[in-house]
Coordinates of C-alpha atoms in Angstrom, one line a residue:
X836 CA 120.6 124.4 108.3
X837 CA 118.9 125.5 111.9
X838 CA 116.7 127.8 109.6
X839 CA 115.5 124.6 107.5
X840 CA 114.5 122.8 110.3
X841 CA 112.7 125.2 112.4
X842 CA 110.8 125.9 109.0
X843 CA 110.1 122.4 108.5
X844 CA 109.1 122.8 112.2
X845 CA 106.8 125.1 111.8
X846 CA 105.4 123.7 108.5
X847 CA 104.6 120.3 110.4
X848 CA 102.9 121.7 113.1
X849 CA 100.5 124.1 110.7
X850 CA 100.1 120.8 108.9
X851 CA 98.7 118.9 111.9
X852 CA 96.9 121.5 114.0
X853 CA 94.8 123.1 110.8
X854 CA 93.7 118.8 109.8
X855 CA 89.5 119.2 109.3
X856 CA 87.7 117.1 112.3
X857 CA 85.3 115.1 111.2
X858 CA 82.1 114.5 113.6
X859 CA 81.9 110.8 114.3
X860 CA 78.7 109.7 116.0
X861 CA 80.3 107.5 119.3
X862 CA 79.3 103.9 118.7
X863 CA 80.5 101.9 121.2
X864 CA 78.5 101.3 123.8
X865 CA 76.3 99.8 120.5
X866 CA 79.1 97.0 120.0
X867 CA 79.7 96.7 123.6
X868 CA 76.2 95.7 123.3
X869 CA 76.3 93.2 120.6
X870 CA 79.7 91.5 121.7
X871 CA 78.3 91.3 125.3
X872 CA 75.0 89.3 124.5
X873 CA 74.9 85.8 125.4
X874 CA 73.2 84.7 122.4
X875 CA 75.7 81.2 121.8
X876 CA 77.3 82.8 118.6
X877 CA 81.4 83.1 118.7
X878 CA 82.6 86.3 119.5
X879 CA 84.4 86.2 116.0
X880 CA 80.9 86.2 114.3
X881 CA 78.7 88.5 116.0
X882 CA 79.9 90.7 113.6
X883 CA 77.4 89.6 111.1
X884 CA 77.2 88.0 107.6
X885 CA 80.6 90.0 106.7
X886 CA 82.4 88.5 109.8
X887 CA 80.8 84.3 108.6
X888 CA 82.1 85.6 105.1
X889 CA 86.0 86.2 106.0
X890 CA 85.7 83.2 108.9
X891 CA 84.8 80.6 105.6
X892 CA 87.3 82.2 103.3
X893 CA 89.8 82.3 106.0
X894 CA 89.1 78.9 106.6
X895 CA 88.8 78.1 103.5
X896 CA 92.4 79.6 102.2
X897 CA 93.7 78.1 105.4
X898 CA 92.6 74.1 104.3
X899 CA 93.8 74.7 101.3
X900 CA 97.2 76.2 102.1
X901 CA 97.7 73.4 104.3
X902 CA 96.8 70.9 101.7
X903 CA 98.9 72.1 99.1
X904 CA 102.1 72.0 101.7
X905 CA 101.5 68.8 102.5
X906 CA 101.3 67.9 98.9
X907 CA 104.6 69.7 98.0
X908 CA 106.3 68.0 100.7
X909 CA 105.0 65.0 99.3
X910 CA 106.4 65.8 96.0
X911 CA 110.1 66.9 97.5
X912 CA 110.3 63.2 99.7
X913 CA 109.5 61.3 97.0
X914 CA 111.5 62.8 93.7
X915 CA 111.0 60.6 89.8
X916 CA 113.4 58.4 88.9
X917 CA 115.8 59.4 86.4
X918 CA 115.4 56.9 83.1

């Protein structure tokens, strides 16, 4: 049993400590940049024209979700009559 687990010991940390590196370029002083400016845009759409893409669909799933619990509640206050 004590054998297993120092193997699986040693199997973990060859696992972890051989992992490739990949060379990132740093980009953050880039954004720091870009979130920084004082241009009038929200924070939450400096991003670009992805960032205005998920605000509307967020938005937009958000309307609708709202609409369509207010409907079902609607529909659960006020049941049919039975003939």
């Amino acid at each position: 049993m004590l054998r297993n687990l120092l193997a699986l010991r040693q199997i973990a940390q060859r696992t972890v400590s051989t992992t490739s590196r990949r060379n990132f370029e740093n980009k953050v002083s880039e954004k720091q940049k870009l979130f920084q400016e004082d241009n009038g845009v929200p924070v939450h759409l400096k991003g670009g024209a992805s960032d205005a893409l998920l605000y509307r669909l967020t938005m937009a799933l958000t309307v609708g979700g709202t609409a369509y619990a207010l409907y079902q509640l609607a529909v659960a206050a006020f049941p049919k009559k039975q003939n």
